[in-house]
PDB file of C-alpha atoms in Angstrom:
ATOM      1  CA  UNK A   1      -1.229  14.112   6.733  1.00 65.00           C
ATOM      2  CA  UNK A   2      -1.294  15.564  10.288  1.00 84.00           C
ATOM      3  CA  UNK A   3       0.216  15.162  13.994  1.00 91.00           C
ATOM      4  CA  UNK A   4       0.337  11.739  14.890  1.00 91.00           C
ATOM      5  CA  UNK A   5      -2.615  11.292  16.395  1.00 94.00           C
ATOM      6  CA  UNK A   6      -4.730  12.523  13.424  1.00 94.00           C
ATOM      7  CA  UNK A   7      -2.397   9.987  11.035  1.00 93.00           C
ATOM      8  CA  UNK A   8      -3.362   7.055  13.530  1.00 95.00           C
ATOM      9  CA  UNK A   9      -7.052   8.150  13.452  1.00 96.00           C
ATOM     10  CA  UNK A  10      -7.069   8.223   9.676  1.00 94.00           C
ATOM     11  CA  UNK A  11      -5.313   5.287   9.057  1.00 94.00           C
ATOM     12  CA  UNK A  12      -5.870   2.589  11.347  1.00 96.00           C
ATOM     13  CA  UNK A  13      -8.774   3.450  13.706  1.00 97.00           C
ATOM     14  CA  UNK A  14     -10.782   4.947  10.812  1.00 97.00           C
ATOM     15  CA  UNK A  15     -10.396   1.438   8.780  1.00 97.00           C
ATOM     16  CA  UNK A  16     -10.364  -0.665  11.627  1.00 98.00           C
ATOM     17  CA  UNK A  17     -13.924   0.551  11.980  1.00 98.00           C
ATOM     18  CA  UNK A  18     -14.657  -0.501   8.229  1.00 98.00           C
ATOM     19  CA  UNK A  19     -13.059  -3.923   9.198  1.00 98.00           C
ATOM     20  CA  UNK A  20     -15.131  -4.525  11.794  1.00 98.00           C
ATOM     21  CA  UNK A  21     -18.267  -3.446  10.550  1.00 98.00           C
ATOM     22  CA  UNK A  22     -17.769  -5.231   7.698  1.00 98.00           C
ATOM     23  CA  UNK A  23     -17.253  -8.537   9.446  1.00 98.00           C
ATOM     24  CA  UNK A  24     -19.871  -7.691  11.680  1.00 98.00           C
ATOM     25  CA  UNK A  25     -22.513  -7.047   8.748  1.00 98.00           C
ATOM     26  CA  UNK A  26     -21.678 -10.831   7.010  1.00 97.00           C
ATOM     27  CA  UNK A  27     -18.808  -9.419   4.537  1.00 97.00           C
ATOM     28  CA  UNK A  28     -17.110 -12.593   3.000  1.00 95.00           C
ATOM     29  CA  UNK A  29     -14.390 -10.593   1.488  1.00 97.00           C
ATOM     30  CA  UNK A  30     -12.457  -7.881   2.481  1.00 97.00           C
ATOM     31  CA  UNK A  31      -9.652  -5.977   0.481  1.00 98.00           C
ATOM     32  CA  UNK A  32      -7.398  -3.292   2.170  1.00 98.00           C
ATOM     33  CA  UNK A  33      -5.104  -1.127   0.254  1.00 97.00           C
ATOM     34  CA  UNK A  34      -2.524  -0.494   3.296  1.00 97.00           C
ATOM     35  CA  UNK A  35       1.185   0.931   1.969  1.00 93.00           C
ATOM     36  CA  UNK A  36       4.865  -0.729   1.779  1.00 90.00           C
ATOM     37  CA  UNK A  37       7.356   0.277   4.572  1.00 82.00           C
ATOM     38  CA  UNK A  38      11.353   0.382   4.910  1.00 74.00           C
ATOM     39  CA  UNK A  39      12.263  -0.125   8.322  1.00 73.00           C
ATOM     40  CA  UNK A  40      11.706   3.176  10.223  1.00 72.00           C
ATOM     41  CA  UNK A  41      13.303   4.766  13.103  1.00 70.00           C
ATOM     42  CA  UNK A  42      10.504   4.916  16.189  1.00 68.00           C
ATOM     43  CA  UNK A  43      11.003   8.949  15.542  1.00 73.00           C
ATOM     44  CA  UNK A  44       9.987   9.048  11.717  1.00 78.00           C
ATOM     45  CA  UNK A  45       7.332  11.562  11.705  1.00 80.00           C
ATOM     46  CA  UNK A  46       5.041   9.493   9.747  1.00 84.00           C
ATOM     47  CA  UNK A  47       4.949   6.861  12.396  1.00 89.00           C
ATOM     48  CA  UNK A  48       1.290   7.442  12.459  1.00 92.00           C
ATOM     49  CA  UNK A  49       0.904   6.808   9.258  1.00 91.00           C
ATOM     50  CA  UNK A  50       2.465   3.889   9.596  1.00 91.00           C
ATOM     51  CA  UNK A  51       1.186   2.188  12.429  1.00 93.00           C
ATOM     52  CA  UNK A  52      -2.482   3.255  11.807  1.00 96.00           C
ATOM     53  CA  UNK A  53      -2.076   1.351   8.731  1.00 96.00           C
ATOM     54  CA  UNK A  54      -0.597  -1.838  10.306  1.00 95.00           C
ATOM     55  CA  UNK A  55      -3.159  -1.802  13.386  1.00 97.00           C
ATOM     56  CA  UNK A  56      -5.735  -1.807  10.347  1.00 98.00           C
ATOM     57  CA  UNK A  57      -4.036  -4.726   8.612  1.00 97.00           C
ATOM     58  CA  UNK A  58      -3.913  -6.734  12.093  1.00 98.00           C
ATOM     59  CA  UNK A  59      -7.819  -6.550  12.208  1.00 98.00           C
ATOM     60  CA  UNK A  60      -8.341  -7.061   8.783  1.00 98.00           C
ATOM     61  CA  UNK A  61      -6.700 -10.316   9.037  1.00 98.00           C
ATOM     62  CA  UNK A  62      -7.945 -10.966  12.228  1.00 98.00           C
ATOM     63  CA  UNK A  63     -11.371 -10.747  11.244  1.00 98.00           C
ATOM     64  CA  UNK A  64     -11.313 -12.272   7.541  1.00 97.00           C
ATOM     65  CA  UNK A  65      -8.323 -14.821   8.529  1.00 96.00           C
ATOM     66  CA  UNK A  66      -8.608 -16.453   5.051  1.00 95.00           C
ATOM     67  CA  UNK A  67     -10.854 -14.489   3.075  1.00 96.00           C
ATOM     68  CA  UNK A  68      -8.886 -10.803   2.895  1.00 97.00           C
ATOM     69  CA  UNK A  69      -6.142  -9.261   0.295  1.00 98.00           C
ATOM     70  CA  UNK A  70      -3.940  -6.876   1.597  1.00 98.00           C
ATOM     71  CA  UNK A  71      -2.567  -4.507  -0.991  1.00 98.00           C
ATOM     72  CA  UNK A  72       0.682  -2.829   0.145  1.00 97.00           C
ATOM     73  CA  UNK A  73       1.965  -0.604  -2.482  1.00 94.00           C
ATOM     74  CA  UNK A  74       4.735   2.201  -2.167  1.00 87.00           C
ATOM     75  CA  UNK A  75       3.743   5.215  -4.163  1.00 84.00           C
ATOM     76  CA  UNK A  76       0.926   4.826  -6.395  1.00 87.00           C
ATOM     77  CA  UNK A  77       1.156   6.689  -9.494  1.00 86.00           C
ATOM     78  CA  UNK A  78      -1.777   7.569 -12.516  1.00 83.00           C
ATOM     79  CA  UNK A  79      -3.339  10.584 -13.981  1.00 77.00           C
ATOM     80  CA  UNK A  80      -5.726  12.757 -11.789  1.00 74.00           C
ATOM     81  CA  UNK A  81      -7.154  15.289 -13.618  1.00 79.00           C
ATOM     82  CA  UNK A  82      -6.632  18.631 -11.234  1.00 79.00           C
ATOM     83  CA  UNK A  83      -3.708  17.565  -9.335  1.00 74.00           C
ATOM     84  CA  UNK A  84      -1.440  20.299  -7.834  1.00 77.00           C
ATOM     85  CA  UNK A  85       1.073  20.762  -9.631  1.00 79.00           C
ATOM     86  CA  UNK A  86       3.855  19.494  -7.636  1.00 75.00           C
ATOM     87  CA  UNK A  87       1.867  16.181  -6.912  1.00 72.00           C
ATOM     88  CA  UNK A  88       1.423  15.928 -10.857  1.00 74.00           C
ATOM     89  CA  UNK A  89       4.969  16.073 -11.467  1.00 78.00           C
ATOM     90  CA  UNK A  90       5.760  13.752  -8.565  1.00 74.00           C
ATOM     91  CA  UNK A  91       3.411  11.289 -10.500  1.00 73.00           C
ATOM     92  CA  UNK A  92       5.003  11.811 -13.822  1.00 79.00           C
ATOM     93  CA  UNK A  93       7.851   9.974 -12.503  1.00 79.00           C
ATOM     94  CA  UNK A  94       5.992   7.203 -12.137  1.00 78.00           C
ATOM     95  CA  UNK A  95       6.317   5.621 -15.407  1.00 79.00           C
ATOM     96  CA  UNK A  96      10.216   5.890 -15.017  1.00 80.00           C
ATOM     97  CA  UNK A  97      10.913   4.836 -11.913  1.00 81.00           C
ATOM     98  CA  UNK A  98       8.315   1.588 -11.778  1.00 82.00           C
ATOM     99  CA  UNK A  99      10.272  -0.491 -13.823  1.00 80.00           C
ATOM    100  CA  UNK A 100      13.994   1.033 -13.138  1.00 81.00           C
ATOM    101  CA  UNK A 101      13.176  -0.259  -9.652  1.00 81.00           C
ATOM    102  CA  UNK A 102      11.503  -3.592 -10.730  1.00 80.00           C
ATOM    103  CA  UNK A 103      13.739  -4.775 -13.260  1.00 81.00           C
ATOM    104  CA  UNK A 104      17.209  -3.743 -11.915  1.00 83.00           C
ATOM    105  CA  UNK A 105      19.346  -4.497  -8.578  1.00 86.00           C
ATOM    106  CA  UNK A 106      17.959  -1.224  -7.369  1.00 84.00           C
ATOM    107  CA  UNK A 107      15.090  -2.865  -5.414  1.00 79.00           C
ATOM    108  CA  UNK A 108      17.728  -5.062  -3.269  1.00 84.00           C
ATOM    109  CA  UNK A 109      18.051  -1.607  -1.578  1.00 84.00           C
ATOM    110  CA  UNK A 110      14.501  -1.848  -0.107  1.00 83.00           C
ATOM    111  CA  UNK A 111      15.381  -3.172   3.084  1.00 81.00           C
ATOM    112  CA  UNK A 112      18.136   0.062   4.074  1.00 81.00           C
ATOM    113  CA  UNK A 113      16.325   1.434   6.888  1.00 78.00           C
ATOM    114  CA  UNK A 114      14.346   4.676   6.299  1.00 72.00           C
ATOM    115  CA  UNK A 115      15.483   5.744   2.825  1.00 78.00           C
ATOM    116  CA  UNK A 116      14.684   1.532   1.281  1.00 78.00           C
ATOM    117  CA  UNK A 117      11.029   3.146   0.648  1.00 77.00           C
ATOM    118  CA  UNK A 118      13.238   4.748  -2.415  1.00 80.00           C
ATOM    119  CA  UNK A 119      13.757   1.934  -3.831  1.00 82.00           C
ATOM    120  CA  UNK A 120      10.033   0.190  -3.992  1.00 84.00           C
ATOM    121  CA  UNK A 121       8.951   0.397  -7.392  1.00 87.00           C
ATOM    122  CA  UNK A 122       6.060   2.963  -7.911  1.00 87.00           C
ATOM    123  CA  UNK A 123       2.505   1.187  -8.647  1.00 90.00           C
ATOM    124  CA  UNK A 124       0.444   2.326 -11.171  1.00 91.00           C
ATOM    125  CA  UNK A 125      -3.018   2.761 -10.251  1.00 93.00           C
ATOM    126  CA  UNK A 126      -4.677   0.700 -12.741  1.00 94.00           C
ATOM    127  CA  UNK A 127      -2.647  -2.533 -11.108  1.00 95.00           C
ATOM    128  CA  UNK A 128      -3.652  -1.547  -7.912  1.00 96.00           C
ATOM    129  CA  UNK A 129      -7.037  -1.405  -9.008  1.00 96.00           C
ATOM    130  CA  UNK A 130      -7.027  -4.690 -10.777  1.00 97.00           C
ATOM    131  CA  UNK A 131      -5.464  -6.164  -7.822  1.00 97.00           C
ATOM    132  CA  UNK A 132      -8.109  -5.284  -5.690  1.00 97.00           C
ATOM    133  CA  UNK A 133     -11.190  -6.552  -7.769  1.00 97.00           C
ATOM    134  CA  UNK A 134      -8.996  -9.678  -8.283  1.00 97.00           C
ATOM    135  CA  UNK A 135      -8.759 -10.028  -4.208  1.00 97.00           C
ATOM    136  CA  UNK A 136     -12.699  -9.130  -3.986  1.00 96.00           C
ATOM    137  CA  UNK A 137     -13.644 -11.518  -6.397  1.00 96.00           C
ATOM    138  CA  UNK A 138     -11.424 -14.566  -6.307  1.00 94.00           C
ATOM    139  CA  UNK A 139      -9.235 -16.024  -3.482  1.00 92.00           C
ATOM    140  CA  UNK A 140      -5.214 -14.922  -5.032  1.00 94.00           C
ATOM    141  CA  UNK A 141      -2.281 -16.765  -4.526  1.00 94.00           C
ATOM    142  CA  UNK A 142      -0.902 -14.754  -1.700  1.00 96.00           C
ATOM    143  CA  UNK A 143      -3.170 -13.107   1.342  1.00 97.00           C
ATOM    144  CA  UNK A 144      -0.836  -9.919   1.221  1.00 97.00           C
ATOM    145  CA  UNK A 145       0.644  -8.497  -1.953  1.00 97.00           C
ATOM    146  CA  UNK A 146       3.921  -6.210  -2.207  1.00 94.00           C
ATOM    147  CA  UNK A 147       4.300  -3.504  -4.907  1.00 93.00           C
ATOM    148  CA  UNK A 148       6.043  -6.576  -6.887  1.00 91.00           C
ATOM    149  CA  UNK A 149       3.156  -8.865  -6.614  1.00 95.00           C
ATOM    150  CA  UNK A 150       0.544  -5.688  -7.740  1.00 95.00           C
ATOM    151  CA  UNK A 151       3.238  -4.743 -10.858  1.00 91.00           C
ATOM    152  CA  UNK A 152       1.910  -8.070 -12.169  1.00 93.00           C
ATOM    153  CA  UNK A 153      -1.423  -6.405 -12.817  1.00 95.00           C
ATOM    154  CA  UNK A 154      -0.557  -4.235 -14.631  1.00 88.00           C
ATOM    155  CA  UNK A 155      -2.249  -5.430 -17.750  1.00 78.00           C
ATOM    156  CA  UNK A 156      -5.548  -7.431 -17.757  1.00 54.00           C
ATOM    157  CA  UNK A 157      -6.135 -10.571 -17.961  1.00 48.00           C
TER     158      UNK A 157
END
């Protein structure tokens, strides 16, 4: 990820450009995958991270007030052909963990400050990408979905 400043680059400015160009350019519809916080401590060292993406979601609504879906997934999960090692294992928990967090009491947890991330469940990346062609092509229920909302992707419709 980076210092701080690189994070905030990467994450906000970076799509906060893409936001505005879009708009700019006649876009109608604009999807942004952003991510799923617990409350963190001002320290956290992905604070970055985490405000670039929330500066991004503040334009992206700003710009397409009624006409943007904001995907906000925790960890998203699939195969990737070539993946390190340690991120491939990481991943292969995925499949357990999505619906232990979904379906149980577990995910009441989400809201403990800094370790409630824990307790998200994971998202595979085939619901996040049916999620987003769903918010590019069709106007969804909800302007801003939560790794609950994209589990109910998870198979096609």
């Amino acid at each position: 990820f980076g210092d701080y400043e690189t994070m905030k680059r990467l994450n906000g400015d970076t799509n906060i450009v893409v936001a505005e160009e879009a708009a700019a350019a006649g876009v109608e519809r604009m999807v942004f995958v952003s991510a799923t916080f617990p409350p963190f401590p001002a320290t956290i060292p992905l604070r970055g991270y985490i405000e670039g993406k929330e500066a991004a979601e503040a334009v992206v609504r700003e710009r397409f007030p009624s006409n943007h879906t904001i995907l906000k997934p925790s960890v998203i999960f699939g195969q990737q052909e070539g993946a390190h090692p340690l991120i491939a294992a990481i991943r292969s928990v995925g499949p357990i963990q999505e619906p232990l967090m979904a379906k149980t009491p577990l995910h009441k947890l989400t809201s403990v400050p800094v370790f409630g991330g824990v307790f998200f469940p994971w998202s595979p990346v085939e619901a996040v990408a049916r999620a987003a062609a769903a918010g590019a092509t069709e106007s969804l229920n909800k302007l801003t979905l939560d790794p609950f909302d994209i589990a109910e992707y998870k198979t096609s419709s």
